[in-house]
Amino acid sequence: SGAKEDASSDQIKAVLLTDQTGIDDKSFNAAAWRGILAFYGDEGAGRGTLYENITAQSTDEYIPNLKNAAEGDWALIITTGFTWGDALNEVAAMYPDQNFIIVDVDYLTDRENLIQYIYEEEQGSYLVGVAAAMQAKKDGIENPKFGFIGGVPGATITKFEIGYFEGIKSIYPNAEFVDYYANDWGKPELAKAMAKDWYDSGVYCIFSAAGGTGGGTIAQAKEYRMAGKNVWAIGVDSDQYEDGLYGANGESAVLTSMIKKVENSTFDALTKTKDGTWKGGVVTQNLANEGVGYSKGNDH
């Protein structure tokens, strides 16, 4: 990125507001944070001065955290996830001179100080569905069952689920599906318990779009692959291949991941803030502009 050579990026300060899972969720928030680090080009050295992450322990803290940030000297306030939508709509109206962005929302009031980034997750999800189905075919499984675990229900997660199932159906038109919503982005134990039940009942592959919760699916898939069972997990947002590593040969229980480059949004917004090309509105990320895709780390 040009940020390393351009000293003016040092003058911009940005804060990332997240839910309680923070930037260690290994998926969605982690990707947003990567975009910030890429912009500053200092691998975390500026944390606490140029940029920061502030986590909210509950949704009750969303509005106070937004207001506190707006009272500070941040050039850009970044929120990730549709659960921030209502709070941001309220606070952005109160601070018209403060720039805000939100990822995964396109229905907030149109304001000059707000960019809403959305992703066509169904495109990348379709591809991982095809990958799962083709792997099942390769393994000679006659009637494979497939599972989907979501975090908090909403239009965004529905796009992941439907895209995945449509991709599978392109190979197995009569495939059997199960789905489950944990109603939480940070409870891997819920996904792990459900994944165990499903794998035990013959589910071949589970795709989780559930933030940190999805780590439970990967953990269970690892356990079962180590025990010799032919089951798979699919990662989300970031390439979760390494989270699935097991055994002496460094194999991974993560067949592929639906990549959602949330880092594109944070990098783009910071760049626009810096160079004065900021314009409120909705920005769409998809396969065409490489905002979504799938990982090819696993050579199965």
PDB file of C-alpha atoms in Angstrom:
ATOM      1  CA  SER A   1       0.000   0.000   0.000  1.00  0.00           C
ATOM      2  CA  GLY A   2       1.021   3.594  -0.527  1.00  0.00           C
ATOM      3  CA  ALA A   3       0.404   4.299   3.133  1.00  0.00           C
ATOM      4  CA  LYS A   4       3.951   3.402   4.126  1.00  0.00           C
ATOM      5  CA  GLU A   5       5.522   6.079   1.947  1.00  0.00           C
ATOM      6  CA  ASP A   6       2.932   8.742   2.650  1.00  0.00           C
ATOM      7  CA  ALA A   7       3.561  10.444   5.967  1.00  0.00           C
ATOM      8  CA  SER A   8       0.148  12.131   5.871  1.00  0.00           C
ATOM      9  CA  SER A   9      -1.452   8.842   6.938  1.00  0.00           C
ATOM     10  CA  ASP A  10       0.181   9.532  10.302  1.00  0.00           C
ATOM     11  CA  GLN A  11      -2.219  12.437  10.766  1.00  0.00           C
ATOM     12  CA  ILE A  12      -5.331  10.296  10.479  1.00  0.00           C
ATOM     13  CA  LYS A  13      -6.650   8.590  13.573  1.00  0.00           C
ATOM     14  CA  ALA A  14      -9.192   5.782  13.432  1.00  0.00           C
ATOM     15  CA  VAL A  15     -11.056   3.652  15.945  1.00  0.00           C
ATOM     16  CA  LEU A  16     -12.673   0.265  15.330  1.00  0.00           C
ATOM     17  CA  LEU A  17     -15.731  -0.419  17.508  1.00  0.00           C
ATOM     18  CA  THR A  18     -16.608  -4.111  17.774  1.00  0.00           C
ATOM     19  CA  ASP A  19     -18.834  -6.473  19.738  1.00  0.00           C
ATOM     20  CA  GLN A  20     -17.390  -8.387  22.688  1.00  0.00           C
ATOM     21  CA  THR A  21     -15.473 -10.835  20.481  1.00  0.00           C
ATOM     22  CA  GLY A  22     -13.056  -8.012  19.537  1.00  0.00           C
ATOM     23  CA  ILE A  23     -10.316  -8.389  16.936  1.00  0.00           C
ATOM     24  CA  ASP A  24      -9.449 -11.920  18.079  1.00  0.00           C
ATOM     25  CA  ASP A  25     -12.512 -13.554  16.496  1.00  0.00           C
ATOM     26  CA  LYS A  26     -10.282 -14.916  13.671  1.00  0.00           C
ATOM     27  CA  SER A  27     -12.913 -13.957  11.138  1.00  0.00           C
ATOM     28  CA  PHE A  28     -14.928 -10.760  10.660  1.00  0.00           C
ATOM     29  CA  ASN A  29     -13.451  -8.251  13.133  1.00  0.00           C
ATOM     30  CA  ALA A  30      -9.955  -9.650  12.544  1.00  0.00           C
ATOM     31  CA  ALA A  31     -10.342  -8.820   8.849  1.00  0.00           C
ATOM     32  CA  ALA A  32     -11.458  -5.249   9.601  1.00  0.00           C
ATOM     33  CA  TRP A  33      -8.395  -4.825  11.825  1.00  0.00           C
ATOM     34  CA  ARG A  34      -6.109  -6.173   9.050  1.00  0.00           C
ATOM     35  CA  GLY A  35      -7.303  -3.369   6.774  1.00  0.00           C
ATOM     36  CA  ILE A  36      -6.367  -0.809   9.425  1.00  0.00           C
ATOM     37  CA  LEU A  37      -2.900  -2.316   9.905  1.00  0.00           C
ATOM     38  CA  ALA A  38      -2.367  -2.430   6.136  1.00  0.00           C
ATOM     39  CA  PHE A  39      -3.254   1.249   5.840  1.00  0.00           C
ATOM     40  CA  TYR A  40      -0.822   2.350   8.541  1.00  0.00           C
ATOM     41  CA  GLY A  41       1.795  -0.183   7.472  1.00  0.00           C
ATOM     42  CA  ASP A  42       3.233  -0.504  10.966  1.00  0.00           C
ATOM     43  CA  GLU A  43       1.967  -3.958  12.024  1.00  0.00           C
ATOM     44  CA  GLY A  44       0.383  -2.670  15.197  1.00  0.00           C
ATOM     45  CA  ALA A  45       2.954  -0.129  16.374  1.00  0.00           C
ATOM     46  CA  GLY A  46       0.450   2.722  16.285  1.00  0.00           C
ATOM     47  CA  ARG A  47      -2.160   1.048  18.442  1.00  0.00           C
ATOM     48  CA  GLY A  48      -3.266   3.340  21.249  1.00  0.00           C
ATOM     49  CA  THR A  49      -2.215   6.497  19.422  1.00  0.00           C
ATOM     50  CA  LEU A  50      -3.074   6.404  15.707  1.00  0.00           C
ATOM     51  CA  TYR A  51      -5.694   3.680  15.933  1.00  0.00           C
ATOM     52  CA  GLU A  52      -7.482   1.560  18.498  1.00  0.00           C
ATOM     53  CA  ASN A  53     -10.092  -1.166  18.928  1.00  0.00           C
ATOM     54  CA  ILE A  54     -12.772  -0.677  21.567  1.00  0.00           C
ATOM     55  CA  THR A  55     -15.014  -3.644  22.366  1.00  0.00           C
ATOM     56  CA  ALA A  56     -18.558  -3.420  23.688  1.00  0.00           C
ATOM     57  CA  GLN A  57     -19.404  -6.076  26.263  1.00  0.00           C
ATOM     58  CA  SER A  58     -23.105  -5.838  25.345  1.00  0.00           C
ATOM     59  CA  THR A  59     -25.340  -4.006  22.870  1.00  0.00           C
ATOM     60  CA  ASP A  60     -26.186  -1.541  25.683  1.00  0.00           C
ATOM     61  CA  GLU A  61     -22.696  -0.112  25.220  1.00  0.00           C
ATOM     62  CA  TYR A  62     -23.070   0.559  21.472  1.00  0.00           C
ATOM     63  CA  ILE A  63     -24.488   4.085  21.725  1.00  0.00           C
ATOM     64  CA  PRO A  64     -22.234   5.215  24.618  1.00  0.00           C
ATOM     65  CA  ASN A  65     -19.151   3.836  22.829  1.00  0.00           C
ATOM     66  CA  LEU A  66     -20.108   5.607  19.600  1.00  0.00           C
ATOM     67  CA  LYS A  67     -20.714   8.893  21.424  1.00  0.00           C
ATOM     68  CA  ASN A  68     -17.447   8.627  23.345  1.00  0.00           C
ATOM     69  CA  ALA A  69     -15.580   8.006  20.101  1.00  0.00           C
ATOM     70  CA  ALA A  70     -17.321  10.926  18.379  1.00  0.00           C
ATOM     71  CA  GLU A  71     -16.284  13.207  21.253  1.00  0.00           C
ATOM     72  CA  GLY A  72     -12.664  12.118  20.700  1.00  0.00           C
ATOM     73  CA  ASP A  73     -10.290  13.162  17.921  1.00  0.00           C
ATOM     74  CA  TRP A  74     -10.758  10.173  15.610  1.00  0.00           C
ATOM     75  CA  ALA A  75     -10.946  11.101  11.919  1.00  0.00           C
ATOM     76  CA  LEU A  76     -12.857   7.879  11.228  1.00  0.00           C
ATOM     77  CA  ILE A  77     -15.071   5.676  13.397  1.00  0.00           C
ATOM     78  CA  ILE A  78     -15.478   2.123  12.078  1.00  0.00           C
ATOM     79  CA  THR A  79     -18.264  -0.268  13.122  1.00  0.00           C
ATOM     80  CA  THR A  80     -18.491  -3.878  11.999  1.00  0.00           C
ATOM     81  CA  GLY A  81     -21.705  -5.856  11.708  1.00  0.00           C
ATOM     82  CA  PHE A  82     -25.384  -5.128  11.279  1.00  0.00           C
ATOM     83  CA  THR A  83     -26.022  -5.302  15.032  1.00  0.00           C
ATOM     84  CA  TRP A  84     -24.493  -1.781  15.172  1.00  0.00           C
ATOM     85  CA  GLY A  85     -27.007  -0.387  12.651  1.00  0.00           C
ATOM     86  CA  ASP A  86     -29.625   1.222  14.900  1.00  0.00           C
ATOM     87  CA  ALA A  87     -27.080   2.737  17.280  1.00  0.00           C
ATOM     88  CA  LEU A  88     -25.028   4.171  14.426  1.00  0.00           C
ATOM     89  CA  ASN A  89     -28.091   5.629  12.704  1.00  0.00           C
ATOM     90  CA  GLU A  90     -28.852   7.563  15.870  1.00  0.00           C
ATOM     91  CA  VAL A  91     -25.318   8.754  16.641  1.00  0.00           C
ATOM     92  CA  ALA A  92     -24.307   9.657  13.056  1.00  0.00           C
ATOM     93  CA  ALA A  93     -27.200  12.141  13.008  1.00  0.00           C
ATOM     94  CA  MET A  94     -25.881  13.782  16.195  1.00  0.00           C
ATOM     95  CA  TYR A  95     -22.321  14.281  14.880  1.00  0.00           C
ATOM     96  CA  PRO A  96     -22.596  15.462  11.246  1.00  0.00           C
ATOM     97  CA  ASP A  97     -18.908  16.444  11.101  1.00  0.00           C
ATOM     98  CA  GLN A  98     -17.674  13.001  12.170  1.00  0.00           C
ATOM     99  CA  ASN A  99     -17.012  10.339   9.507  1.00  0.00           C
ATOM    100  CA  PHE A 100     -18.410   6.861  10.225  1.00  0.00           C
ATOM    101  CA  ILE A 101     -18.512   3.571   8.348  1.00  0.00           C
ATOM    102  CA  ILE A 102     -20.440   0.367   8.920  1.00  0.00           C
ATOM    103  CA  VAL A 103     -19.900  -3.004   7.273  1.00  0.00           C
ATOM    104  CA  ASP A 104     -22.903  -5.183   6.345  1.00  0.00           C
ATOM    105  CA  VAL A 105     -25.584  -2.495   6.362  1.00  0.00           C
ATOM    106  CA  ASP A 106     -27.201  -0.588   3.493  1.00  0.00           C
ATOM    107  CA  TYR A 107     -30.504   0.539   5.006  1.00  0.00           C
ATOM    108  CA  LEU A 108     -29.430   3.405   7.278  1.00  0.00           C
ATOM    109  CA  THR A 109     -30.386   7.006   6.578  1.00  0.00           C
ATOM    110  CA  ASP A 110     -28.297   8.364   3.723  1.00  0.00           C
ATOM    111  CA  ARG A 111     -25.823  10.852   5.214  1.00  0.00           C
ATOM    112  CA  GLU A 112     -22.724  12.563   3.892  1.00  0.00           C
ATOM    113  CA  ASN A 113     -20.776  11.459   6.990  1.00  0.00           C
ATOM    114  CA  LEU A 114     -21.609   7.744   6.630  1.00  0.00           C
ATOM    115  CA  ILE A 115     -20.424   5.063   4.201  1.00  0.00           C
ATOM    116  CA  GLN A 116     -22.246   1.720   4.319  1.00  0.00           C
ATOM    117  CA  TYR A 117     -20.282  -1.220   2.892  1.00  0.00           C
ATOM    118  CA  ILE A 118     -22.134  -4.341   1.791  1.00  0.00           C
ATOM    119  CA  TYR A 119     -20.891  -7.634   0.399  1.00  0.00           C
ATOM    120  CA  GLU A 120     -22.511 -10.077  -1.983  1.00  0.00           C
ATOM    121  CA  GLU A 121     -21.753 -12.981   0.352  1.00  0.00           C
ATOM    122  CA  GLU A 122     -24.003 -15.319  -1.609  1.00  0.00           C
ATOM    123  CA  GLN A 123     -21.432 -15.334  -4.446  1.00  0.00           C
ATOM    124  CA  GLY A 124     -18.521 -16.586  -2.347  1.00  0.00           C
ATOM    125  CA  SER A 125     -20.849 -18.890  -0.392  1.00  0.00           C
ATOM    126  CA  TYR A 126     -22.083 -20.489  -3.614  1.00  0.00           C
ATOM    127  CA  LEU A 127     -18.468 -21.334  -4.495  1.00  0.00           C
ATOM    128  CA  VAL A 128     -17.726 -22.998  -1.142  1.00  0.00           C
ATOM    129  CA  GLY A 129     -20.974 -24.960  -1.500  1.00  0.00           C
ATOM    130  CA  VAL A 130     -19.787 -26.224  -4.874  1.00  0.00           C
ATOM    131  CA  ALA A 131     -16.399 -27.103  -3.334  1.00  0.00           C
ATOM    132  CA  ALA A 132     -18.047 -29.095  -0.517  1.00  0.00           C
ATOM    133  CA  ALA A 133     -20.293 -30.965  -2.933  1.00  0.00           C
ATOM    134  CA  MET A 134     -17.436 -31.761  -5.308  1.00  0.00           C
ATOM    135  CA  GLN A 135     -15.382 -33.111  -2.419  1.00  0.00           C
ATOM    136  CA  ALA A 136     -18.291 -35.354  -1.405  1.00  0.00           C
ATOM    137  CA  LYS A 137     -18.530 -36.596  -5.003  1.00  0.00           C
ATOM    138  CA  LYS A 138     -14.788 -37.245  -5.064  1.00  0.00           C
ATOM    139  CA  ASP A 139     -15.152 -39.244  -1.834  1.00  0.00           C
ATOM    140  CA  GLY A 140     -17.959 -41.284  -3.421  1.00  0.00           C
ATOM    141  CA  ILE A 141     -20.589 -40.309  -0.845  1.00  0.00           C
ATOM    142  CA  GLU A 142     -24.010 -41.222  -2.230  1.00  0.00           C
ATOM    143  CA  ASN A 143     -26.363 -39.013  -0.225  1.00  0.00           C
ATOM    144  CA  PRO A 144     -24.237 -36.473   1.612  1.00  0.00           C
ATOM    145  CA  LYS A 145     -25.843 -34.223   4.231  1.00  0.00           C
ATOM    146  CA  PHE A 146     -24.686 -30.661   4.732  1.00  0.00           C
ATOM    147  CA  GLY A 147     -25.022 -28.258   7.649  1.00  0.00           C
ATOM    148  CA  PHE A 148     -24.980 -24.492   8.147  1.00  0.00           C
ATOM    149  CA  ILE A 149     -24.387 -22.720  11.467  1.00  0.00           C
ATOM    150  CA  GLY A 150     -25.237 -19.027  11.679  1.00  0.00           C
ATOM    151  CA  GLY A 151     -24.510 -16.441  14.368  1.00  0.00           C
ATOM    152  CA  VAL A 152     -27.247 -13.859  14.965  1.00  0.00           C
ATOM    153  CA  PRO A 153     -30.044 -14.225  12.390  1.00  0.00           C
ATOM    154  CA  GLY A 154     -30.366 -11.455   9.822  1.00  0.00           C
ATOM    155  CA  ALA A 155     -30.431 -10.701   6.106  1.00  0.00           C
ATOM    156  CA  THR A 156     -26.639 -10.872   5.804  1.00  0.00           C
ATOM    157  CA  ILE A 157     -26.287 -14.354   7.286  1.00  0.00           C
ATOM    158  CA  THR A 158     -29.221 -15.560   5.184  1.00  0.00           C
ATOM    159  CA  LYS A 159     -27.161 -14.679   2.092  1.00  0.00           C
ATOM    160  CA  PHE A 160     -24.356 -16.959   3.313  1.00  0.00           C
ATOM    161  CA  GLU A 161     -26.765 -19.814   3.966  1.00  0.00           C
ATOM    162  CA  ILE A 162     -28.727 -19.621   0.722  1.00  0.00           C
ATOM    163  CA  GLY A 163     -25.618 -19.172  -1.425  1.00  0.00           C
ATOM    164  CA  TYR A 164     -24.012 -22.237   0.187  1.00  0.00           C
ATOM    165  CA  PHE A 165     -27.066 -24.439  -0.266  1.00  0.00           C
ATOM    166  CA  GLU A 166     -27.559 -23.290  -3.883  1.00  0.00           C
ATOM    167  CA  GLY A 167     -23.922 -24.171  -4.641  1.00  0.00           C
ATOM    168  CA  ILE A 168     -24.406 -27.665  -3.205  1.00  0.00           C
ATOM    169  CA  LYS A 169     -27.669 -28.100  -5.100  1.00  0.00           C
ATOM    170  CA  SER A 170     -25.879 -27.362  -8.381  1.00  0.00           C
ATOM    171  CA  ILE A 171     -24.073 -30.699  -7.828  1.00  0.00           C
ATOM    172  CA  TYR A 172     -26.578 -32.589  -5.628  1.00  0.00           C
ATOM    173  CA  PRO A 173     -30.074 -31.289  -6.506  1.00  0.00           C
ATOM    174  CA  ASN A 174     -31.692 -33.367  -3.729  1.00  0.00           C
ATOM    175  CA  ALA A 175     -29.074 -32.861  -1.020  1.00  0.00           C
ATOM    176  CA  GLU A 176     -30.260 -32.874   2.590  1.00  0.00           C
ATOM    177  CA  PHE A 177     -29.569 -29.768   4.700  1.00  0.00           C
ATOM    178  CA  VAL A 178     -29.706 -28.838   8.373  1.00  0.00           C
ATOM    179  CA  ASP A 179     -29.231 -25.390   9.862  1.00  0.00           C
ATOM    180  CA  TYR A 180     -28.839 -23.844  13.301  1.00  0.00           C
ATOM    181  CA  TYR A 181     -28.456 -20.301  14.648  1.00  0.00           C
ATOM    182  CA  ALA A 182     -26.488 -19.761  17.849  1.00  0.00           C
ATOM    183  CA  ASN A 183     -27.858 -16.218  18.415  1.00  0.00           C
ATOM    184  CA  ASP A 184     -24.335 -15.226  19.401  1.00  0.00           C
ATOM    185  CA  TRP A 185     -21.045 -14.342  17.681  1.00  0.00           C
ATOM    186  CA  GLY A 186     -18.883 -15.473  20.594  1.00  0.00           C
ATOM    187  CA  LYS A 187     -20.046 -18.894  21.800  1.00  0.00           C
ATOM    188  CA  PRO A 188     -17.934 -21.586  20.093  1.00  0.00           C
ATOM    189  CA  GLU A 189     -19.192 -24.194  22.564  1.00  0.00           C
ATOM    190  CA  LEU A 190     -22.695 -23.964  21.024  1.00  0.00           C
ATOM    191  CA  ALA A 191     -21.381 -24.600  17.517  1.00  0.00           C
ATOM    192  CA  LYS A 192     -19.130 -27.406  18.762  1.00  0.00           C
ATOM    193  CA  ALA A 193     -22.013 -29.254  20.433  1.00  0.00           C
ATOM    194  CA  MET A 194     -24.246 -28.898  17.371  1.00  0.00           C
ATOM    195  CA  ALA A 195     -21.429 -29.927  15.009  1.00  0.00           C
ATOM    196  CA  LYS A 196     -20.808 -33.058  17.092  1.00  0.00           C
ATOM    197  CA  ASP A 197     -24.505 -34.032  16.922  1.00  0.00           C
ATOM    198  CA  TRP A 198     -24.612 -33.412  13.188  1.00  0.00           C
ATOM    199  CA  TYR A 199     -21.384 -35.225  12.351  1.00  0.00           C
ATOM    200  CA  ASP A 200     -22.591 -38.148  14.495  1.00  0.00           C
ATOM    201  CA  SER A 201     -25.815 -38.237  12.473  1.00  0.00           C
ATOM    202  CA  GLY A 202     -23.975 -38.359   9.146  1.00  0.00           C
ATOM    203  CA  VAL A 203     -23.519 -34.700   8.192  1.00  0.00           C
ATOM    204  CA  TYR A 204     -20.484 -34.512   5.896  1.00  0.00           C
ATOM    205  CA  CYS A 205     -19.616 -30.806   5.879  1.00  0.00           C
ATOM    206  CA  ILE A 206     -20.625 -27.765   7.978  1.00  0.00           C
ATOM    207  CA  PHE A 207     -20.246 -24.143   6.922  1.00  0.00           C
ATOM    208  CA  SER A 208     -20.345 -21.631   9.782  1.00  0.00           C
ATOM    209  CA  ALA A 209     -21.041 -17.909   9.311  1.00  0.00           C
ATOM    210  CA  ALA A 210     -21.017 -17.079  12.988  1.00  0.00           C
ATOM    211  CA  GLY A 211     -17.902 -15.052  13.840  1.00  0.00           C
ATOM    212  CA  GLY A 212     -16.024 -16.478  16.817  1.00  0.00           C
ATOM    213  CA  THR A 213     -18.828 -19.010  17.407  1.00  0.00           C
ATOM    214  CA  GLY A 214     -17.762 -20.837  14.242  1.00  0.00           C
ATOM    215  CA  GLY A 215     -14.472 -21.807  15.877  1.00  0.00           C
ATOM    216  CA  GLY A 216     -16.410 -24.561  17.634  1.00  0.00           C
ATOM    217  CA  THR A 217     -17.311 -26.182  14.318  1.00  0.00           C
ATOM    218  CA  ILE A 218     -13.666 -26.217  13.265  1.00  0.00           C
ATOM    219  CA  ALA A 219     -12.577 -27.628  16.646  1.00  0.00           C
ATOM    220  CA  GLN A 220     -15.050 -30.516  16.348  1.00  0.00           C
ATOM    221  CA  ALA A 221     -14.088 -31.233  12.736  1.00  0.00           C
ATOM    222  CA  LYS A 222     -10.421 -31.393  13.807  1.00  0.00           C
ATOM    223  CA  GLU A 223     -11.199 -33.845  16.616  1.00  0.00           C
ATOM    224  CA  TYR A 224     -13.159 -36.102  14.309  1.00  0.00           C
ATOM    225  CA  ARG A 225     -10.671 -36.024  11.440  1.00  0.00           C
ATOM    226  CA  MET A 226      -7.915 -36.920  13.913  1.00  0.00           C
ATOM    227  CA  ALA A 227     -10.094 -39.873  14.937  1.00  0.00           C
ATOM    228  CA  GLY A 228     -10.329 -40.946  11.299  1.00  0.00           C
ATOM    229  CA  LYS A 229     -13.811 -39.632  10.453  1.00  0.00           C
ATOM    230  CA  ASN A 230     -14.339 -38.078   7.035  1.00  0.00           C
ATOM    231  CA  VAL A 231     -16.000 -34.783   7.984  1.00  0.00           C
ATOM    232  CA  TRP A 232     -15.247 -31.181   7.038  1.00  0.00           C
ATOM    233  CA  ALA A 233     -15.673 -27.616   8.241  1.00  0.00           C
ATOM    234  CA  ILE A 234     -15.758 -24.523   6.037  1.00  0.00           C
ATOM    235  CA  GLY A 235     -14.309 -21.272   7.389  1.00  0.00           C
ATOM    236  CA  VAL A 236     -15.702 -17.771   6.942  1.00  0.00           C
ATOM    237  CA  ASP A 237     -14.600 -14.165   6.347  1.00  0.00           C
ATOM    238  CA  SER A 238     -10.871 -14.889   6.778  1.00  0.00           C
ATOM    239  CA  ASP A 239      -8.971 -17.948   5.530  1.00  0.00           C
ATOM    240  CA  GLN A 240      -9.332 -20.272   8.533  1.00  0.00           C
ATOM    241  CA  TYR A 241      -7.157 -23.065   7.096  1.00  0.00           C
ATOM    242  CA  GLU A 242      -4.596 -22.767   9.916  1.00  0.00           C
ATOM    243  CA  ASP A 243      -7.287 -23.006  12.600  1.00  0.00           C
ATOM    244  CA  GLY A 244      -8.078 -26.466  11.251  1.00  0.00           C
ATOM    245  CA  LEU A 245      -4.546 -27.870  11.368  1.00  0.00           C
ATOM    246  CA  TYR A 246      -4.123 -31.238  13.093  1.00  0.00           C
ATOM    247  CA  GLY A 247      -1.847 -34.253  13.173  1.00  0.00           C
ATOM    248  CA  ALA A 248       1.821 -34.712  12.327  1.00  0.00           C
ATOM    249  CA  ASN A 249       1.381 -34.062   8.602  1.00  0.00           C
ATOM    250  CA  GLY A 250      -0.158 -30.621   9.040  1.00  0.00           C
ATOM    251  CA  GLU A 251      -3.487 -31.466   7.434  1.00  0.00           C
ATOM    252  CA  SER A 252      -6.451 -29.145   7.946  1.00  0.00           C
ATOM    253  CA  ALA A 253     -10.067 -29.942   8.798  1.00  0.00           C
ATOM    254  CA  VAL A 254     -11.053 -26.704   7.011  1.00  0.00           C
ATOM    255  CA  LEU A 255     -11.837 -27.680   3.409  1.00  0.00           C
ATOM    256  CA  THR A 256     -12.029 -24.045   2.245  1.00  0.00           C
ATOM    257  CA  SER A 257     -13.143 -20.677   3.595  1.00  0.00           C
ATOM    258  CA  MET A 258     -15.596 -18.153   2.199  1.00  0.00           C
ATOM    259  CA  ILE A 259     -13.347 -15.103   2.042  1.00  0.00           C
ATOM    260  CA  LYS A 260     -15.027 -11.794   2.756  1.00  0.00           C
ATOM    261  CA  LYS A 261     -12.461  -9.033   2.495  1.00  0.00           C
ATOM    262  CA  VAL A 262     -13.734  -6.745   5.206  1.00  0.00           C
ATOM    263  CA  GLU A 263     -10.206  -5.296   5.186  1.00  0.00           C
ATOM    264  CA  ASN A 264     -11.044  -3.739   1.776  1.00  0.00           C
ATOM    265  CA  SER A 265     -13.715  -1.630   3.472  1.00  0.00           C
ATOM    266  CA  THR A 266     -11.549  -0.313   6.296  1.00  0.00           C
ATOM    267  CA  PHE A 267      -8.612   0.367   3.956  1.00  0.00           C
ATOM    268  CA  ASP A 268     -10.874   2.093   1.426  1.00  0.00           C
ATOM    269  CA  ALA A 269     -12.539   4.307   4.050  1.00  0.00           C
ATOM    270  CA  LEU A 270      -9.219   5.324   5.585  1.00  0.00           C
ATOM    271  CA  THR A 271      -7.827   6.161   2.143  1.00  0.00           C
ATOM    272  CA  LYS A 272     -10.884   8.280   1.312  1.00  0.00           C
ATOM    273  CA  THR A 273     -10.621  10.054   4.649  1.00  0.00           C
ATOM    274  CA  LYS A 274      -6.939  10.795   4.034  1.00  0.00           C
ATOM    275  CA  ASP A 275      -7.119  11.966   0.431  1.00  0.00           C
ATOM    276  CA  GLY A 276     -10.396  13.868   0.655  1.00  0.00           C
ATOM    277  CA  THR A 277     -12.421  11.668  -1.716  1.00  0.00           C
ATOM    278  CA  TRP A 278     -14.931  10.787   1.022  1.00  0.00           C
ATOM    279  CA  LYS A 279     -18.505  10.463  -0.193  1.00  0.00           C
ATOM    280  CA  GLY A 280     -21.375   9.123   1.895  1.00  0.00           C
ATOM    281  CA  GLY A 281     -23.462   6.274   0.514  1.00  0.00           C
ATOM    282  CA  VAL A 282     -23.450   2.522  -0.138  1.00  0.00           C
ATOM    283  CA  VAL A 283     -20.402   0.684  -1.531  1.00  0.00           C
ATOM    284  CA  THR A 284     -20.829  -2.900  -2.787  1.00  0.00           C
ATOM    285  CA  GLN A 285     -18.098  -5.554  -2.675  1.00  0.00           C
ATOM    286  CA  ASN A 286     -18.440  -8.748  -4.731  1.00  0.00           C
ATOM    287  CA  LEU A 287     -16.574 -11.291  -6.875  1.00  0.00           C
ATOM    288  CA  ALA A 288     -16.057  -8.720  -9.634  1.00  0.00           C
ATOM    289  CA  ASN A 289     -14.027  -6.388  -7.394  1.00  0.00           C
ATOM    290  CA  GLU A 290     -12.562  -9.269  -5.370  1.00  0.00           C
ATOM    291  CA  GLY A 291     -14.495  -8.343  -2.231  1.00  0.00           C
ATOM    292  CA  VAL A 292     -15.549 -11.990  -1.807  1.00  0.00           C
ATOM    293  CA  GLY A 293     -14.111 -15.310  -2.904  1.00  0.00           C
ATOM    294  CA  TYR A 294     -12.911 -18.607  -1.498  1.00  0.00           C
ATOM    295  CA  SER A 295      -9.600 -19.910  -0.185  1.00  0.00           C
ATOM    296  CA  LYS A 296      -7.556 -22.535  -1.976  1.00  0.00           C
ATOM    297  CA  GLY A 297      -5.247 -23.465   0.925  1.00  0.00           C
ATOM    298  CA  ASN A 298      -6.468 -27.050   1.198  1.00  0.00           C
ATOM    299  CA  ASP A 299      -5.267 -29.245  -1.681  1.00  0.00           C
ATOM    300  CA  HIS A 300      -8.037 -31.846  -1.375  1.00  0.00           C
TER     301      HIS A 300
END
